[in-house]
mmCIF file of C-alpha atoms in Angstrom:
data_model
loop_
_atom_site.group_PDB
_atom_site.id
_atom_site.type_symbol
_atom_site.label_atom_id
_atom_site.label_comp_id
_atom_site.label_asym_id
_atom_site.label_seq_id
_atom_site.Cartn_x
_atom_site.Cartn_y
_atom_site.Cartn_z
ATOM 1 C CA UNK A 518 114.002 73.065 76.415
ATOM 2 C CA UNK A 519 111.644 71.023 78.548
ATOM 3 C CA UNK A 520 112.628 67.966 80.554
ATOM 4 C CA UNK A 521 110.088 65.607 82.017
ATOM 5 C CA UNK A 522 110.797 64.665 85.626
ATOM 6 C CA UNK A 523 109.673 61.126 86.291
ATOM 7 C CA UNK A 524 107.951 60.009 89.442
ATOM 8 C CA UNK A 525 104.846 60.755 91.386
ATOM 9 C CA UNK A 526 103.861 63.723 93.436
ATOM 10 C CA UNK A 527 103.842 67.447 92.846
ATOM 11 C CA UNK A 528 106.376 68.940 90.394
ATOM 12 C CA UNK A 529 108.553 70.474 93.166
ATOM 13 C CA UNK A 530 108.912 67.036 94.800
ATOM 14 C CA UNK A 531 109.893 65.402 91.486
ATOM 15 C CA UNK A 532 112.481 68.129 90.829
ATOM 16 C CA UNK A 533 113.853 67.707 94.367
ATOM 17 C CA UNK A 534 113.989 63.921 93.795
ATOM 18 C CA UNK A 535 115.933 64.491 90.568
ATOM 19 C CA UNK A 536 118.627 66.611 92.259
ATOM 20 C CA UNK A 537 118.629 64.413 95.382
ATOM 21 C CA UNK A 538 119.497 61.466 93.138
ATOM 22 C CA UNK A 539 122.294 63.414 91.416
ATOM 23 C CA UNK A 540 123.745 64.352 94.816
ATOM 24 C CA UNK A 541 123.412 60.885 96.371
ATOM 25 C CA UNK A 542 125.045 59.184 93.369
ATOM 26 C CA UNK A 543 127.951 61.652 93.329
ATOM 27 C CA UNK A 544 127.109 63.217 89.963
ATOM 28 C CA UNK A 545 126.896 66.481 91.928
ATOM 29 C CA UNK A 546 129.674 66.691 94.531
ATOM 30 C CA UNK A 547 130.009 68.920 97.601
ATOM 31 C CA UNK A 548 130.713 72.446 96.445
ATOM 32 C CA UNK A 549 129.058 72.000 93.044
ATOM 33 C CA UNK A 550 126.477 74.630 92.160
ATOM 34 C CA UNK A 551 123.004 73.724 91.008
ATOM 35 C CA UNK A 552 121.639 75.517 87.954
ATOM 36 C CA UNK A 553 119.935 78.840 88.650
ATOM 37 C CA UNK A 554 116.243 78.894 89.504
ATOM 38 C CA UNK A 555 115.552 80.474 86.136
ATOM 39 C CA UNK A 556 117.512 77.753 84.306
ATOM 40 C CA UNK A 557 115.749 74.961 86.197
ATOM 41 C CA UNK A 558 112.328 76.530 85.619
ATOM 42 C CA UNK A 559 113.057 76.633 81.896
ATOM 43 C CA UNK A 560 114.480 73.100 81.801
ATOM 44 C CA UNK A 561 111.528 71.555 83.636
ATOM 45 C CA UNK A 562 108.915 73.946 82.205
ATOM 46 C CA UNK A 563 107.631 75.008 85.626
ATOM 47 C CA UNK A 564 107.258 78.280 87.507
ATOM 48 C CA UNK A 565 110.249 79.646 89.402
ATOM 49 C CA UNK A 566 108.304 79.267 92.657
ATOM 50 C CA UNK A 567 108.047 75.533 92.007
ATOM 51 C CA UNK A 568 111.832 75.316 91.638
ATOM 52 C CA UNK A 569 112.310 77.453 94.772
ATOM 53 C CA UNK A 570 110.148 74.964 96.695
ATOM 54 C CA UNK A 571 112.277 72.082 95.403
ATOM 55 C CA UNK A 572 115.470 73.829 96.507
ATOM 56 C CA UNK A 573 113.927 74.587 99.915
ATOM 57 C CA UNK A 574 113.134 70.892 100.319
ATOM 58 C CA UNK A 575 116.742 69.953 99.495
ATOM 59 C CA UNK A 576 118.015 72.625 101.874
ATOM 60 C CA UNK A 577 115.808 71.377 104.709
ATOM 61 C CA UNK A 578 117.344 67.912 104.189
ATOM 62 C CA UNK A 579 120.843 69.387 104.424
ATOM 63 C CA UNK A 580 121.698 68.431 100.832
ATOM 64 C CA UNK A 581 122.242 71.980 99.575
ATOM 65 C CA UNK A 582 123.013 75.376 101.028
ATOM 66 C CA UNK A 583 121.729 78.659 99.737
ATOM 67 C CA UNK A 584 122.723 82.222 100.391
ATOM 68 C CA UNK A 585 121.070 85.451 99.397
ATOM 69 C CA UNK A 586 121.090 86.002 95.612
ATOM 70 C CA UNK A 587 123.272 83.027 94.690
ATOM 71 C CA UNK A 588 122.714 79.538 93.381
ATOM 72 C CA UNK A 589 122.280 76.550 95.662
ATOM 73 C CA UNK A 590 125.501 74.668 96.427
ATOM 74 C CA UNK A 591 125.735 70.974 97.296
ATOM 75 C CA UNK A 592 126.529 70.574 100.999
ATOM 76 C CA UNK A 593 129.193 68.409 102.580
ATOM 77 C CA UNK A 594 127.474 65.213 103.784
ATOM 78 C CA UNK A 595 126.918 65.009 107.529
ATOM 79 C CA UNK A 596 128.968 61.813 107.782
ATOM 80 C CA UNK A 597 131.941 63.647 106.248
ATOM 81 C CA UNK A 598 131.551 66.419 108.769
ATOM 82 C CA UNK A 599 131.761 63.953 111.635
ATOM 83 C CA UNK A 600 135.290 63.065 110.480
ATOM 84 C CA UNK A 601 136.396 66.673 110.229
ATOM 85 C CA UNK A 602 136.816 69.167 112.993
ATOM 86 C CA UNK A 603 138.789 72.364 113.109
ATOM 87 C CA UNK A 604 138.414 74.578 116.129
ATOM 88 C CA UNK A 605 139.582 78.147 115.858
ATOM 89 C CA UNK A 606 139.243 80.709 118.610
ATOM 90 C CA UNK A 607 138.506 84.154 117.221
ATOM 91 C CA UNK A 608 139.523 87.349 118.990
ATOM 92 C CA UNK A 609 136.589 89.327 120.397
ATOM 93 C CA UNK A 610 136.863 91.872 117.579
ATOM 94 C CA UNK A 611 136.511 89.307 114.743
ATOM 95 C CA UNK A 612 133.257 88.057 113.227
ATOM 96 C CA UNK A 613 132.513 85.428 110.576
ATOM 97 C CA UNK A 614 130.825 87.223 107.693
ATOM 98 C CA UNK A 615 130.270 84.259 105.359
ATOM 99 C CA UNK A 616 131.236 80.708 104.563
ATOM 100 C CA UNK A 617 131.349 78.976 101.204
ATOM 101 C CA UNK A 618 132.321 75.566 99.832
ATOM 102 C CA UNK A 619 134.526 75.798 96.741
ATOM 103 C CA UNK A 620 136.338 73.380 94.455
ATOM 104 C CA UNK A 621 140.057 74.146 94.300
ATOM 105 C CA UNK A 622 142.159 73.149 91.343
ATOM 106 C CA UNK A 623 145.378 73.918 89.537
ATOM 107 C CA UNK A 624 148.152 75.867 91.177
ATOM 108 C CA UNK A 625 146.071 76.804 94.220
ATOM 109 C CA UNK A 626 145.363 73.150 95.004
ATOM 110 C CA UNK A 627 149.069 72.416 94.589
ATOM 111 C CA UNK A 628 150.067 75.304 96.914
ATOM 112 C CA UNK A 629 147.564 74.105 99.514
ATOM 113 C CA UNK A 630 148.874 70.543 99.212
ATOM 114 C CA UNK A 631 145.483 69.062 98.304
ATOM 115 C CA UNK A 632 144.153 67.052 95.380
ATOM 116 C CA UNK A 633 142.943 68.844 92.268
ATOM 117 C CA UNK A 634 139.188 69.592 92.449
ATOM 118 C CA UNK A 635 139.109 69.119 96.229
ATOM 119 C CA UNK A 636 136.391 70.898 98.156
ATOM 120 C CA UNK A 637 137.498 73.501 100.667
ATOM 121 C CA UNK A 638 135.581 75.614 103.126
ATOM 122 C CA UNK A 639 136.276 79.328 102.822
ATOM 123 C CA UNK A 640 135.515 81.347 105.944
ATOM 124 C CA UNK A 641 135.504 85.110 105.563
ATOM 125 C CA UNK A 642 136.211 87.208 108.636
ATOM 126 C CA UNK A 643 135.801 90.868 109.396
ATOM 127 C CA UNK A 644 137.395 92.858 112.207
ATOM 128 C CA UNK A 645 134.825 94.997 113.971
ATOM 129 C CA UNK A 646 135.717 98.287 115.556
ATOM 130 C CA UNK A 647 135.258 98.629 119.282
ATOM 131 C CA UNK A 648 134.281 102.216 119.329
#
């Protein structure tokens, strides 16, 4: 399947524009995953490196986050972050190992007292040995 990306400029810029538009219009919400690089390369009939450049452009704008060997995830907008602050002091023997935005639904959302399909930030911690 091949999709034509409208606009001017190199293919990576047109692909980035396509996903930027989906993010800015709310079609893709914070925590949503973008298709894999392989899927996007197939959809737009371009090389995987072209898609990787498009994702890098979106990441540099703060629109998506990537982590090693996983798909890009739509970031929380900066203006939303300015309204949210949680400060947690960690003991000296604790380290943050990863963070991830997820959509929570069903019974977990109910138990947390939040709306279905709300985005939450998951912070994983690890205790380090002192010896």
